[in-house]
Each structure stands twice: as C-alpha cells, then as structure tokens.
PDB file of C-alpha atoms in Angstrom:
ATOM      1  CA  UNK A   1      32.492   2.044   3.243  1.00 42.00           C
ATOM      2  CA  UNK A   2      31.813   4.243   0.211  1.00 42.00           C
ATOM      3  CA  UNK A   3      29.395   3.677  -2.406  1.00 41.00           C
ATOM      4  CA  UNK A   4      31.920   2.260  -4.825  1.00 42.00           C
ATOM      5  CA  UNK A   5      33.081  -0.161  -1.980  1.00 50.00           C
ATOM      6  CA  UNK A   6      29.740  -1.791  -1.463  1.00 47.00           C
ATOM      7  CA  UNK A   7      28.974  -5.257  -2.764  1.00 47.00           C
ATOM      8  CA  UNK A   8      26.775  -5.720  -5.740  1.00 47.00           C
ATOM      9  CA  UNK A   9      23.119  -6.227  -4.716  1.00 47.00           C
ATOM     10  CA  UNK A  10      21.222  -9.018  -6.298  1.00 52.00           C
ATOM     11  CA  UNK A  11      17.780  -7.973  -7.155  1.00 53.00           C
ATOM     12  CA  UNK A  12      15.368 -10.699  -6.145  1.00 68.00           C
ATOM     13  CA  UNK A  13      12.791 -11.662  -8.765  1.00 75.00           C
ATOM     14  CA  UNK A  14       9.099 -10.841  -8.170  1.00 83.00           C
ATOM     15  CA  UNK A  15       7.208 -13.929  -6.886  1.00 88.00           C
ATOM     16  CA  UNK A  16       4.392 -15.295  -8.935  1.00 88.00           C
ATOM     17  CA  UNK A  17       0.799 -14.202  -8.301  1.00 92.00           C
ATOM     18  CA  UNK A  18      -0.346 -17.857  -8.732  1.00 94.00           C
ATOM     19  CA  UNK A  19       1.107 -19.952  -5.905  1.00 96.00           C
ATOM     20  CA  UNK A  20       3.728 -22.712  -7.111  1.00 97.00           C
ATOM     21  CA  UNK A  21       2.650 -26.151  -6.720  1.00 97.00           C
ATOM     22  CA  UNK A  22       3.776 -29.655  -7.622  1.00 98.00           C
ATOM     23  CA  UNK A  23       0.430 -31.595  -6.981  1.00 98.00           C
ATOM     24  CA  UNK A  24      -2.874 -30.118  -7.995  1.00 96.00           C
ATOM     25  CA  UNK A  25      -6.192 -30.320  -6.307  1.00 94.00           C
ATOM     26  CA  UNK A  26      -7.082 -33.602  -7.736  1.00 95.00           C
ATOM     27  CA  UNK A  27      -3.802 -35.331  -6.638  1.00 97.00           C
ATOM     28  CA  UNK A  28      -2.142 -35.240 -10.038  1.00 97.00           C
ATOM     29  CA  UNK A  29       1.319 -33.922 -10.969  1.00 97.00           C
ATOM     30  CA  UNK A  30       0.997 -30.331 -11.609  1.00 97.00           C
ATOM     31  CA  UNK A  31       1.730 -28.880 -15.002  1.00 95.00           C
ATOM     32  CA  UNK A  32       5.026 -27.600 -15.827  1.00 93.00           C
ATOM     33  CA  UNK A  33       4.066 -24.053 -15.773  1.00 90.00           C
ATOM     34  CA  UNK A  34       2.835 -24.505 -12.234  1.00 94.00           C
ATOM     35  CA  UNK A  35       6.096 -25.966 -10.882  1.00 95.00           C
ATOM     36  CA  UNK A  36       8.452 -22.777 -11.328  1.00 92.00           C
ATOM     37  CA  UNK A  37      11.443 -25.039 -11.863  1.00 93.00           C
ATOM     38  CA  UNK A  38      10.929 -27.402  -8.792  1.00 96.00           C
ATOM     39  CA  UNK A  39      10.758 -31.096  -8.846  1.00 96.00           C
ATOM     40  CA  UNK A  40       8.607 -33.494  -7.014  1.00 97.00           C
ATOM     41  CA  UNK A  41      10.350 -35.085  -3.967  1.00 98.00           C
ATOM     42  CA  UNK A  42      11.286 -38.891  -4.491  1.00 98.00           C
ATOM     43  CA  UNK A  43       8.673 -41.392  -3.245  1.00 98.00           C
ATOM     44  CA  UNK A  44      10.175 -41.995   0.096  1.00 98.00           C
ATOM     45  CA  UNK A  45      10.008 -38.451   0.974  1.00 98.00           C
ATOM     46  CA  UNK A  46       6.400 -38.155  -0.281  1.00 98.00           C
ATOM     47  CA  UNK A  47       5.436 -41.026   1.790  1.00 98.00           C
ATOM     48  CA  UNK A  48       7.290 -39.688   4.940  1.00 98.00           C
ATOM     49  CA  UNK A  49       5.344 -36.401   4.519  1.00 98.00           C
ATOM     50  CA  UNK A  50       2.053 -38.289   4.365  1.00 98.00           C
ATOM     51  CA  UNK A  51       2.833 -40.198   7.279  1.00 98.00           C
ATOM     52  CA  UNK A  52       3.796 -37.329   9.294  1.00 98.00           C
ATOM     53  CA  UNK A  53       0.583 -35.472   8.333  1.00 98.00           C
ATOM     54  CA  UNK A  54      -1.571 -38.596   9.318  1.00 98.00           C
ATOM     55  CA  UNK A  55       0.175 -38.615  12.704  1.00 98.00           C
ATOM     56  CA  UNK A  56      -0.025 -34.974  13.089  1.00 98.00           C
ATOM     57  CA  UNK A  57      -3.724 -34.621  12.305  1.00 98.00           C
ATOM     58  CA  UNK A  58      -4.667 -37.337  14.896  1.00 98.00           C
ATOM     59  CA  UNK A  59      -2.300 -35.645  17.435  1.00 98.00           C
ATOM     60  CA  UNK A  60      -4.214 -32.462  16.724  1.00 97.00           C
ATOM     61  CA  UNK A  61      -7.684 -34.017  16.900  1.00 97.00           C
ATOM     62  CA  UNK A  62      -6.713 -35.647  20.275  1.00 97.00           C
ATOM     63  CA  UNK A  63      -5.265 -32.403  21.676  1.00 97.00           C
ATOM     64  CA  UNK A  64      -8.544 -30.689  20.675  1.00 96.00           C
ATOM     65  CA  UNK A  65     -10.563 -33.267  22.460  1.00 96.00           C
ATOM     66  CA  UNK A  66      -8.436 -32.854  25.691  1.00 96.00           C
ATOM     67  CA  UNK A  67      -9.272 -29.107  25.453  1.00 95.00           C
ATOM     68  CA  UNK A  68     -12.761 -29.725  25.402  1.00 94.00           C
ATOM     69  CA  UNK A  69     -12.523 -31.997  28.463  1.00 95.00           C
ATOM     70  CA  UNK A  70     -10.772 -29.143  30.299  1.00 94.00           C
ATOM     71  CA  UNK A  71      -7.428 -31.254  30.350  1.00 94.00           C
ATOM     72  CA  UNK A  72      -5.932 -28.361  28.486  1.00 94.00           C
ATOM     73  CA  UNK A  73      -6.270 -24.654  29.301  1.00 94.00           C
ATOM     74  CA  UNK A  74      -6.626 -23.801  25.371  1.00 94.00           C
ATOM     75  CA  UNK A  75      -5.690 -25.530  22.199  1.00 96.00           C
ATOM     76  CA  UNK A  76      -5.269 -23.711  18.757  1.00 96.00           C
ATOM     77  CA  UNK A  77      -5.747 -26.254  15.871  1.00 96.00           C
ATOM     78  CA  UNK A  78      -3.805 -26.359  12.773  1.00 96.00           C
ATOM     79  CA  UNK A  79      -6.175 -28.672  10.996  1.00 97.00           C
ATOM     80  CA  UNK A  80      -6.075 -28.020   7.246  1.00 96.00           C
ATOM     81  CA  UNK A  81      -2.461 -26.575   7.755  1.00 97.00           C
ATOM     82  CA  UNK A  82      -0.557 -29.864   7.953  1.00 98.00           C
ATOM     83  CA  UNK A  83       1.367 -29.545   4.622  1.00 98.00           C
ATOM     84  CA  UNK A  84       2.876 -26.385   6.067  1.00 98.00           C
ATOM     85  CA  UNK A  85       3.535 -27.782   9.509  1.00 95.00           C
ATOM     86  CA  UNK A  86       5.096 -31.146   8.233  1.00 98.00           C
ATOM     87  CA  UNK A  87       6.495 -29.939   4.875  1.00 98.00           C
ATOM     88  CA  UNK A  88       8.406 -27.216   6.215  1.00 97.00           C
ATOM     89  CA  UNK A  89       9.847 -29.074   9.473  1.00 98.00           C
ATOM     90  CA  UNK A  90      10.750 -32.040   7.489  1.00 98.00           C
ATOM     91  CA  UNK A  91      13.058 -29.941   5.230  1.00 98.00           C
ATOM     92  CA  UNK A  92      15.161 -28.884   8.390  1.00 98.00           C
ATOM     93  CA  UNK A  93      18.744 -30.392   8.736  1.00 97.00           C
ATOM     94  CA  UNK A  94      19.677 -31.784  11.960  1.00 96.00           C
ATOM     95  CA  UNK A  95      21.713 -28.684  12.832  1.00 97.00           C
ATOM     96  CA  UNK A  96      18.873 -26.197  12.032  1.00 98.00           C
ATOM     97  CA  UNK A  97      16.622 -24.525  14.385  1.00 98.00           C
ATOM     98  CA  UNK A  98      12.770 -24.402  14.369  1.00 98.00           C
ATOM     99  CA  UNK A  99      11.094 -21.242  15.767  1.00 98.00           C
ATOM    100  CA  UNK A 100       7.335 -22.144  16.104  1.00 98.00           C
ATOM    101  CA  UNK A 101       4.251 -20.206  17.219  1.00 97.00           C
ATOM    102  CA  UNK A 102       1.347 -21.454  19.546  1.00 95.00           C
ATOM    103  CA  UNK A 103      -0.382 -22.871  16.510  1.00 96.00           C
ATOM    104  CA  UNK A 104       2.559 -25.174  15.570  1.00 97.00           C
ATOM    105  CA  UNK A 105       2.345 -28.173  18.011  1.00 97.00           C
ATOM    106  CA  UNK A 106       2.010 -30.446  14.990  1.00 98.00           C
ATOM    107  CA  UNK A 107       5.376 -28.986  13.727  1.00 98.00           C
ATOM    108  CA  UNK A 108       7.158 -29.781  16.942  1.00 98.00           C
ATOM    109  CA  UNK A 109       5.743 -33.350  17.005  1.00 98.00           C
ATOM    110  CA  UNK A 110       7.035 -33.853  13.491  1.00 98.00           C
ATOM    111  CA  UNK A 111      10.339 -32.589  14.634  1.00 97.00           C
ATOM    112  CA  UNK A 112      10.512 -35.336  17.340  1.00 97.00           C
ATOM    113  CA  UNK A 113       9.418 -33.435  20.389  1.00 97.00           C
ATOM    114  CA  UNK A 114       7.597 -35.547  22.926  1.00 96.00           C
ATOM    115  CA  UNK A 115       3.894 -34.708  22.328  1.00 96.00           C
ATOM    116  CA  UNK A 116       3.270 -34.446  26.193  1.00 95.00           C
ATOM    117  CA  UNK A 117       6.110 -31.979  26.495  1.00 96.00           C
ATOM    118  CA  UNK A 118       4.587 -29.945  23.581  1.00 96.00           C
ATOM    119  CA  UNK A 119       1.139 -29.692  25.383  1.00 96.00           C
ATOM    120  CA  UNK A 120       2.732 -28.517  28.585  1.00 94.00           C
ATOM    121  CA  UNK A 121       2.468 -24.890  27.654  1.00 93.00           C
ATOM    122  CA  UNK A 122      -1.046 -25.346  26.470  1.00 93.00           C
ATOM    123  CA  UNK A 123      -2.017 -27.006  29.781  1.00 92.00           C
ATOM    124  CA  UNK A 124      -0.578 -24.083  31.574  1.00 90.00           C
ATOM    125  CA  UNK A 125       2.236 -25.728  33.541  1.00 90.00           C
ATOM    126  CA  UNK A 126       5.175 -24.318  32.108  1.00 88.00           C
ATOM    127  CA  UNK A 127       6.198 -21.773  29.554  1.00 89.00           C
ATOM    128  CA  UNK A 128       8.068 -24.345  27.763  1.00 94.00           C
ATOM    129  CA  UNK A 129       7.838 -28.024  28.506  1.00 93.00           C
ATOM    130  CA  UNK A 130      10.643 -29.167  26.445  1.00 97.00           C
ATOM    131  CA  UNK A 131      14.407 -28.627  26.362  1.00 97.00           C
ATOM    132  CA  UNK A 132      14.795 -26.210  23.400  1.00 97.00           C
ATOM    133  CA  UNK A 133      18.702 -27.025  22.865  1.00 97.00           C
ATOM    134  CA  UNK A 134      18.005 -30.868  22.926  1.00 97.00           C
ATOM    135  CA  UNK A 135      15.382 -30.637  19.992  1.00 97.00           C
ATOM    136  CA  UNK A 136      16.927 -27.394  18.470  1.00 98.00           C
ATOM    137  CA  UNK A 137      13.252 -26.032  18.853  1.00 98.00           C
ATOM    138  CA  UNK A 138      12.614 -22.456  20.242  1.00 98.00           C
ATOM    139  CA  UNK A 139       9.669 -22.451  22.800  1.00 97.00           C
ATOM    140  CA  UNK A 140       6.412 -21.951  21.104  1.00 96.00           C
ATOM    141  CA  UNK A 141       5.754 -18.100  20.618  1.00 92.00           C
ATOM    142  CA  UNK A 142       2.380 -16.646  21.790  1.00 90.00           C
ATOM    143  CA  UNK A 143       3.109 -12.793  21.097  1.00 92.00           C
ATOM    144  CA  UNK A 144       3.040 -12.446  17.286  1.00 94.00           C
ATOM    145  CA  UNK A 145       6.113 -12.200  15.263  1.00 96.00           C
ATOM    146  CA  UNK A 146       8.781 -12.168  18.367  1.00 96.00           C
ATOM    147  CA  UNK A 147      10.170 -15.543  17.432  1.00 97.00           C
ATOM    148  CA  UNK A 148      11.309 -14.080  14.089  1.00 98.00           C
ATOM    149  CA  UNK A 149      13.923 -11.675  15.612  1.00 97.00           C
ATOM    150  CA  UNK A 150      15.106 -14.460  18.071  1.00 98.00           C
ATOM    151  CA  UNK A 151      15.688 -16.694  14.911  1.00 98.00           C
ATOM    152  CA  UNK A 152      17.865 -13.871  13.378  1.00 98.00           C
ATOM    153  CA  UNK A 153      19.946 -13.479  16.344  1.00 98.00           C
ATOM    154  CA  UNK A 154      20.611 -17.134  16.791  1.00 98.00           C
ATOM    155  CA  UNK A 155      21.541 -17.692  13.223  1.00 98.00           C
ATOM    156  CA  UNK A 156      23.754 -14.492  13.078  1.00 96.00           C
ATOM    157  CA  UNK A 157      25.471 -15.845  16.146  1.00 97.00           C
ATOM    158  CA  UNK A 158      26.007 -19.224  14.859  1.00 96.00           C
ATOM    159  CA  UNK A 159      27.581 -18.017  11.624  1.00 94.00           C
ATOM    160  CA  UNK A 160      29.951 -15.892  13.475  1.00 95.00           C
ATOM    161  CA  UNK A 161      31.010 -19.246  15.323  1.00 95.00           C
ATOM    162  CA  UNK A 162      31.486 -20.897  12.137  1.00 95.00           C
ATOM    163  CA  UNK A 163      28.374 -23.046  12.022  1.00 95.00           C
ATOM    164  CA  UNK A 164      26.310 -23.823   8.966  1.00 94.00           C
ATOM    165  CA  UNK A 165      23.056 -23.493  11.127  1.00 97.00           C
ATOM    166  CA  UNK A 166      19.953 -22.147   9.528  1.00 98.00           C
ATOM    167  CA  UNK A 167      16.440 -21.480  11.085  1.00 98.00           C
ATOM    168  CA  UNK A 168      12.961 -21.907   9.989  1.00 98.00           C
ATOM    169  CA  UNK A 169      10.344 -19.303  11.400  1.00 98.00           C
ATOM    170  CA  UNK A 170       6.702 -20.158  11.231  1.00 98.00           C
ATOM    171  CA  UNK A 171       4.411 -17.227  11.156  1.00 97.00           C
ATOM    172  CA  UNK A 172       0.767 -16.445  10.532  1.00 96.00           C
ATOM    173  CA  UNK A 173      -0.340 -13.893   7.879  1.00 96.00           C
ATOM    174  CA  UNK A 174      -1.398 -11.590  11.018  1.00 95.00           C
ATOM    175  CA  UNK A 175       2.084 -11.636  12.371  1.00 96.00           C
ATOM    176  CA  UNK A 176       3.410  -9.794   9.114  1.00 96.00           C
ATOM    177  CA  UNK A 177       1.514  -6.678  10.241  1.00 95.00           C
ATOM    178  CA  UNK A 178       3.516  -6.653  13.485  1.00 95.00           C
ATOM    179  CA  UNK A 179       6.538  -4.230  13.909  1.00 96.00           C
ATOM    180  CA  UNK A 180       8.625  -7.276  15.196  1.00 97.00           C
ATOM    181  CA  UNK A 181       8.134  -8.928  11.714  1.00 97.00           C
ATOM    182  CA  UNK A 182       9.662  -5.668   9.872  1.00 97.00           C
ATOM    183  CA  UNK A 183      12.578  -5.418  12.228  1.00 98.00           C
ATOM    184  CA  UNK A 184      13.285  -9.426  11.889  1.00 98.00           C
ATOM    185  CA  UNK A 185      13.063  -9.057   7.923  1.00 98.00           C
ATOM    186  CA  UNK A 186      15.195  -5.954   7.912  1.00 98.00           C
ATOM    187  CA  UNK A 187      18.027  -7.208  10.201  1.00 97.00           C
ATOM    188  CA  UNK A 188      17.935 -10.795   8.432  1.00 98.00           C
ATOM    189  CA  UNK A 189      18.529  -9.087   5.072  1.00 97.00           C
ATOM    190  CA  UNK A 190      21.025  -6.577   6.153  1.00 97.00           C
ATOM    191  CA  UNK A 191      22.970  -9.437   8.035  1.00 96.00           C
ATOM    192  CA  UNK A 192      22.422 -11.885   5.514  1.00 96.00           C
ATOM    193  CA  UNK A 193      21.167 -14.235   8.129  1.00 97.00           C
ATOM    194  CA  UNK A 194      20.570 -17.780   7.143  1.00 97.00           C
ATOM    195  CA  UNK A 195      16.819 -17.619   8.098  1.00 98.00           C
ATOM    196  CA  UNK A 196      13.591 -18.751   6.174  1.00 98.00           C
ATOM    197  CA  UNK A 197      10.383 -17.043   7.065  1.00 98.00           C
ATOM    198  CA  UNK A 198       7.568 -19.456   6.389  1.00 98.00           C
ATOM    199  CA  UNK A 199       4.175 -17.570   6.532  1.00 98.00           C
ATOM    200  CA  UNK A 200       1.217 -19.979   6.806  1.00 98.00           C
ATOM    201  CA  UNK A 201      -1.401 -17.534   5.259  1.00 97.00           C
ATOM    202  CA  UNK A 202      -4.557 -19.232   6.504  1.00 95.00           C
ATOM    203  CA  UNK A 203      -6.726 -16.297   5.358  1.00 92.00           C
ATOM    204  CA  UNK A 204      -7.702 -15.030   8.827  1.00 93.00           C
ATOM    205  CA  UNK A 205      -6.012 -13.356  11.784  1.00 93.00           C
ATOM    206  CA  UNK A 206      -8.635 -14.639  14.347  1.00 92.00           C
ATOM    207  CA  UNK A 207     -11.555 -12.767  12.779  1.00 94.00           C
ATOM    208  CA  UNK A 208      -9.688 -10.208  10.478  1.00 94.00           C
ATOM    209  CA  UNK A 209      -9.628 -11.325   6.943  1.00 93.00           C
ATOM    210  CA  UNK A 210      -6.364 -10.833   4.760  1.00 93.00           C
ATOM    211  CA  UNK A 211      -7.473  -7.943   2.738  1.00 93.00           C
ATOM    212  CA  UNK A 212      -7.708  -6.045   6.001  1.00 94.00           C
ATOM    213  CA  UNK A 213      -3.954  -7.070   6.821  1.00 90.00           C
ATOM    214  CA  UNK A 214      -2.143  -6.218   3.483  1.00 94.00           C
ATOM    215  CA  UNK A 215      -2.662  -4.422   0.269  1.00 94.00           C
ATOM    216  CA  UNK A 216       0.373  -6.273  -1.214  1.00 94.00           C
ATOM    217  CA  UNK A 217      -0.285  -8.456  -4.301  1.00 95.00           C
ATOM    218  CA  UNK A 218       0.888 -11.454  -2.139  1.00 96.00           C
ATOM    219  CA  UNK A 219       2.460 -11.585   1.298  1.00 97.00           C
ATOM    220  CA  UNK A 220       5.495 -13.035  -0.586  1.00 97.00           C
ATOM    221  CA  UNK A 221       5.948  -9.624  -2.393  1.00 96.00           C
ATOM    222  CA  UNK A 222       6.871  -8.130   0.743  1.00 96.00           C
ATOM    223  CA  UNK A 223      10.410  -9.972   0.501  1.00 96.00           C
ATOM    224  CA  UNK A 224      11.342  -7.664  -2.413  1.00 95.00           C
ATOM    225  CA  UNK A 225      11.319  -4.446  -0.117  1.00 94.00           C
ATOM    226  CA  UNK A 226      13.588  -6.006   2.262  1.00 96.00           C
ATOM    227  CA  UNK A 227      16.044  -7.343  -0.585  1.00 95.00           C
ATOM    228  CA  UNK A 228      15.163 -11.098   0.180  1.00 95.00           C
ATOM    229  CA  UNK A 229      14.165 -13.973  -1.902  1.00 96.00           C
ATOM    230  CA  UNK A 230      10.347 -14.354  -2.101  1.00 96.00           C
ATOM    231  CA  UNK A 231       8.252 -17.569  -2.820  1.00 97.00           C
ATOM    232  CA  UNK A 232       4.516 -18.037  -3.271  1.00 97.00           C
ATOM    233  CA  UNK A 233       3.475 -21.598  -2.595  1.00 98.00           C
ATOM    234  CA  UNK A 234       0.436 -23.726  -2.372  1.00 98.00           C
ATOM    235  CA  UNK A 235       0.098 -24.301   1.370  1.00 98.00           C
ATOM    236  CA  UNK A 236      -2.008 -27.377   0.907  1.00 98.00           C
ATOM    237  CA  UNK A 237       0.556 -29.116  -1.239  1.00 98.00           C
ATOM    238  CA  UNK A 238       3.046 -30.754   1.160  1.00 98.00           C
ATOM    239  CA  UNK A 239       5.328 -31.586  -1.726  1.00 98.00           C
ATOM    240  CA  UNK A 240       5.638 -28.223  -2.979  1.00 98.00           C
ATOM    241  CA  UNK A 241       6.220 -26.652   0.520  1.00 98.00           C
ATOM    242  CA  UNK A 242       8.983 -29.237   1.271  1.00 98.00           C
ATOM    243  CA  UNK A 243      10.850 -28.542  -1.949  1.00 98.00           C
ATOM    244  CA  UNK A 244      10.670 -24.749  -1.725  1.00 98.00           C
ATOM    245  CA  UNK A 245      11.627 -24.702   2.041  1.00 98.00           C
ATOM    246  CA  UNK A 246      14.348 -27.168   1.527  1.00 98.00           C
ATOM    247  CA  UNK A 247      15.891 -25.149  -1.380  1.00 97.00           C
ATOM    248  CA  UNK A 248      15.603 -21.782   0.616  1.00 97.00           C
ATOM    249  CA  UNK A 249      17.352 -23.355   3.549  1.00 98.00           C
ATOM    250  CA  UNK A 250      20.014 -24.798   1.434  1.00 97.00           C
ATOM    251  CA  UNK A 251      20.670 -21.382  -0.266  1.00 96.00           C
ATOM    252  CA  UNK A 252      20.569 -19.742   3.130  1.00 96.00           C
ATOM    253  CA  UNK A 253      23.277 -22.117   4.595  1.00 96.00           C
ATOM    254  CA  UNK A 254      25.291 -21.514   1.497  1.00 95.00           C
ATOM    255  CA  UNK A 255      25.418 -17.679   2.067  1.00 95.00           C
ATOM    256  CA  UNK A 256      22.560 -16.726  -0.044  1.00 95.00           C
ATOM    257  CA  UNK A 257      20.671 -14.877   2.646  1.00 95.00           C
ATOM    258  CA  UNK A 258      17.338 -14.884   3.994  1.00 97.00           C
ATOM    259  CA  UNK A 259      14.147 -15.874   2.186  1.00 97.00           C
ATOM    260  CA  UNK A 260      10.489 -15.221   2.884  1.00 98.00           C
ATOM    261  CA  UNK A 261       7.773 -17.895   1.785  1.00 98.00           C
ATOM    262  CA  UNK A 262       4.233 -17.388   1.634  1.00 98.00           C
ATOM    263  CA  UNK A 263       2.141 -20.619   1.939  1.00 98.00           C
ATOM    264  CA  UNK A 264      -1.506 -20.107   1.062  1.00 97.00           C
ATOM    265  CA  UNK A 265      -3.554 -22.532   3.408  1.00 97.00           C
ATOM    266  CA  UNK A 266      -6.524 -22.372   5.527  1.00 95.00           C
ATOM    267  CA  UNK A 267      -7.333 -23.034   8.979  1.00 93.00           C
ATOM    268  CA  UNK A 268     -10.592 -25.263   8.933  1.00 93.00           C
ATOM    269  CA  UNK A 269     -11.128 -25.234  12.779  1.00 92.00           C
ATOM    270  CA  UNK A 270     -11.778 -22.339  15.103  1.00 91.00           C
ATOM    271  CA  UNK A 271      -8.819 -20.005  16.062  1.00 92.00           C
ATOM    272  CA  UNK A 272      -8.764 -21.755  19.389  1.00 92.00           C
ATOM    273  CA  UNK A 273     -11.266 -23.939  21.146  1.00 89.00           C
ATOM    274  CA  UNK A 274     -12.932 -20.788  22.746  1.00 88.00           C
ATOM    275  CA  UNK A 275     -13.468 -19.135  19.303  1.00 91.00           C
ATOM    276  CA  UNK A 276     -16.794 -19.037  17.322  1.00 93.00           C
ATOM    277  CA  UNK A 277     -15.774 -18.828  13.685  1.00 93.00           C
ATOM    278  CA  UNK A 278     -19.356 -18.735  12.542  1.00 92.00           C
ATOM    279  CA  UNK A 279     -19.570 -15.132  13.565  1.00 93.00           C
ATOM    280  CA  UNK A 280     -17.039 -13.915  10.698  1.00 94.00           C
ATOM    281  CA  UNK A 281     -16.888 -16.678   8.062  1.00 94.00           C
ATOM    282  CA  UNK A 282     -19.431 -18.814   6.060  1.00 93.00           C
ATOM    283  CA  UNK A 283     -19.657 -22.596   5.769  1.00 93.00           C
ATOM    284  CA  UNK A 284     -19.456 -22.469   2.104  1.00 94.00           C
ATOM    285  CA  UNK A 285     -15.866 -20.895   2.381  1.00 92.00           C
ATOM    286  CA  UNK A 286     -14.756 -23.618   4.852  1.00 92.00           C
ATOM    287  CA  UNK A 287     -16.148 -26.303   2.804  1.00 94.00           C
ATOM    288  CA  UNK A 288     -14.236 -25.140  -0.297  1.00 94.00           C
ATOM    289  CA  UNK A 289     -11.151 -25.536   1.576  1.00 93.00           C
ATOM    290  CA  UNK A 290     -11.933 -28.852   3.058  1.00 94.00           C
ATOM    291  CA  UNK A 291     -12.241 -30.195  -0.668  1.00 94.00           C
ATOM    292  CA  UNK A 292      -8.450 -29.073  -0.878  1.00 95.00           C
ATOM    293  CA  UNK A 293      -7.458 -31.370   1.895  1.00 97.00           C
ATOM    294  CA  UNK A 294      -3.557 -31.852   1.910  1.00 98.00           C
ATOM    295  CA  UNK A 295      -3.597 -35.311   3.199  1.00 98.00           C
ATOM    296  CA  UNK A 296      -6.185 -36.473   0.636  1.00 98.00           C
ATOM    297  CA  UNK A 297      -4.299 -34.791  -2.217  1.00 98.00           C
ATOM    298  CA  UNK A 298      -0.978 -36.483  -1.561  1.00 98.00           C
ATOM    299  CA  UNK A 299      -2.643 -39.773  -0.635  1.00 98.00           C
ATOM    300  CA  UNK A 300      -4.347 -39.606  -4.173  1.00 98.00           C
ATOM    301  CA  UNK A 301      -1.136 -38.922  -5.952  1.00 98.00           C
ATOM    302  CA  UNK A 302       0.649 -41.804  -4.353  1.00 98.00           C
ATOM    303  CA  UNK A 303      -2.235 -44.144  -4.807  1.00 98.00           C
ATOM    304  CA  UNK A 304      -2.563 -43.239  -8.446  1.00 98.00           C
ATOM    305  CA  UNK A 305       1.173 -43.995  -9.181  1.00 97.00           C
ATOM    306  CA  UNK A 306       1.085 -47.324  -7.436  1.00 98.00           C
ATOM    307  CA  UNK A 307       3.300 -46.161  -4.569  1.00 98.00           C
ATOM    308  CA  UNK A 308       0.714 -46.541  -1.801  1.00 98.00           C
ATOM    309  CA  UNK A 309      -1.840 -49.215  -0.744  1.00 98.00           C
ATOM    310  CA  UNK A 310      -4.276 -49.876   1.957  1.00 98.00           C
ATOM    311  CA  UNK A 311      -1.622 -51.823   4.157  1.00 98.00           C
ATOM    312  CA  UNK A 312       0.533 -48.890   4.134  1.00 98.00           C
ATOM    313  CA  UNK A 313      -2.234 -46.433   5.286  1.00 98.00           C
ATOM    314  CA  UNK A 314      -3.406 -48.796   7.826  1.00 98.00           C
ATOM    315  CA  UNK A 315       0.175 -48.597   9.261  1.00 98.00           C
ATOM    316  CA  UNK A 316       0.257 -44.856   9.229  1.00 98.00           C
ATOM    317  CA  UNK A 317      -3.217 -44.805  11.008  1.00 98.00           C
ATOM    318  CA  UNK A 318      -2.014 -47.301  13.507  1.00 98.00           C
ATOM    319  CA  UNK A 319       0.936 -45.249  14.315  1.00 98.00           C
ATOM    320  CA  UNK A 320      -1.138 -42.167  14.723  1.00 98.00           C
ATOM    321  CA  UNK A 321      -3.485 -44.020  16.959  1.00 98.00           C
ATOM    322  CA  UNK A 322      -0.672 -45.290  19.279  1.00 98.00           C
ATOM    323  CA  UNK A 323       0.458 -41.631  19.594  1.00 97.00           C
ATOM    324  CA  UNK A 324      -2.994 -40.516  20.615  1.00 97.00           C
ATOM    325  CA  UNK A 325      -3.458 -43.226  22.999  1.00 97.00           C
ATOM    326  CA  UNK A 326      -0.012 -42.334  24.629  1.00 96.00           C
ATOM    327  CA  UNK A 327      -0.986 -38.584  24.908  1.00 95.00           C
ATOM    328  CA  UNK A 328      -4.308 -39.661  26.722  1.00 94.00           C
ATOM    329  CA  UNK A 329      -2.642 -41.951  29.068  1.00 94.00           C
TER     330      UNK A 329
END
C-alpha cells in the first residue's frame, strides 16, 4: 500500500485534564462543563448500578474475612473501586467479553459468575474456577497486562468471523508500565480491534505512587500516541464510568476502533491481606478518598431526586447479605 492508498487517519482529541463526571462528590448532578457531552443514565440503570455496588462491597468484605480466617490463600480487595468494577461491567452486551485481573472479583460477580467459583483461584484450588466460555469472562489475570493482548486477539478473531463482539480489559495504573500493555495498545490500534481498556488508576501500584509510574499529563493521554480514543473519567462516579464505557464499547463494535479510559479512583484497603499500606501512605490521604465513596455518592443522588427510599436500600442490603451467607456456607 502506498502512502496515497492509505486510509485517512482520524486524529483523536486530547482527553481533559479534569476527569469527566456526571455526579459530584456531594451526590448532585455535575455541572454541564464537567459532563463533556455525556448524559446521566436513566433511573433504572442508576438503581441497578447502586444495587450491584452494594452487593459487590458485601462480597468483597466477606472474601476479606475469609482470607483473614485462612480460608483463602490471598485476597486483593477492591473496596473503593466499586464504581469501576460495576460501572464498566454492566455496560457490556451479552456477546461481549470481560478480561479481569486478580483484583476484579467484584466485576466477575457483577457479570453473573458464581461467587464461590470466583474465589477458587484465590483459594489456590484451580487457575480458574469458572467456565470462561459460559460467562464470556477470561480467567483472572495475575501477571500485569497479559490479559490485554489476549483481549485484542479474541476480538480480532471474532471480527474476522463476522461477530460484533467487543471486549473490556480491566487494568491498574501499574500495568500501563508493562511491555505487554504497549504491545496490546499498539496491536489494537493497528488492527482496529473492538477493545476498550479500562485503567483503574487507584494511585498506587502496590507501594509505588503514580508519579513514579508515568510523567504523562494523565494516563488517558497515552491513547493519543497509539491512535486510540482516550477518556479521562472520575472512577468514583458509577454513572460516568458506565456512560463512558458504554459509548466506547458501542463505538468499538461499530468499527470505531479501540479506546483507552482512565478512571481515577482509590484502593482504600491494603494491596492484599498480606500488605501493610501504612508503610507507604498516610491516613489523611485514605480518609480524603473515603469521603468520596462511590456508593454514598450515587445513593445521595437517587435519594435527593426521590428515586430511592429506605425500603429499597434494605432490599439491596438483604440481597447482599444472602450472597455473603451463601459464600460462607
């Protein structure tokens, strides 16, 4: 192919330095300037997101307790990251695939995977305790960023077969420093693969802070160098995460190519149950992020707009407790 035969290249616009959000920290609708052209999902979707986050947090807490009791070999908590785990996964269509990491157990539960099967890896019984094809969920990835190339390969093959399958890849900020991430981003863009890379930037790669990982203005800016669309979103705003991931997946299925989304969030618990985070971060930082709790934010919005009451919240809590009891049993 000569230069004149090459298709025109659409230059992606720069992501915003400030993360896009639809709900502010106090649980109010965000200002128009913060929405970047995205609309708040409908009420049913917002309630679905909150219910899944309530269930996911209870599951996460129960799994952490099992690890302390020695019933799990290890457990990496995702408490504080529920908006990413749930908002992204609930944007997937039935035919789409999820490529999770070891920290994304809540995303798998939200996708409908049996919670006990999810914990099989972390118990040390099997490399993967569920049938990936049945749930369209790849095995949880422990080596950083290797799941990204797997997703590119799967969607490239699916498209060649005429399927409109897309994939959502979950990664942490530390994974973006791996060579596997570079290879996946590059192949995805060159092949125009329908993959969305959702980076859960929780500020710490174990004990390494973000500023020692990257000098880019935001991790979303990395998309530009690969020729991908890049989005920078508030990762504690479930509505915003859901809206952005849903649009990126739809555009990918329609032939718009891959996208990279940076979701700014925070891991409020240790890296795993064997970690001591007090050695590398202070309590004031953790407390600042606790006040930005994704569950409280969405609950506040729904209550203020008359779309949620105590009875509905009790129903969510009861569902969560039944799941925790089932996991214990």
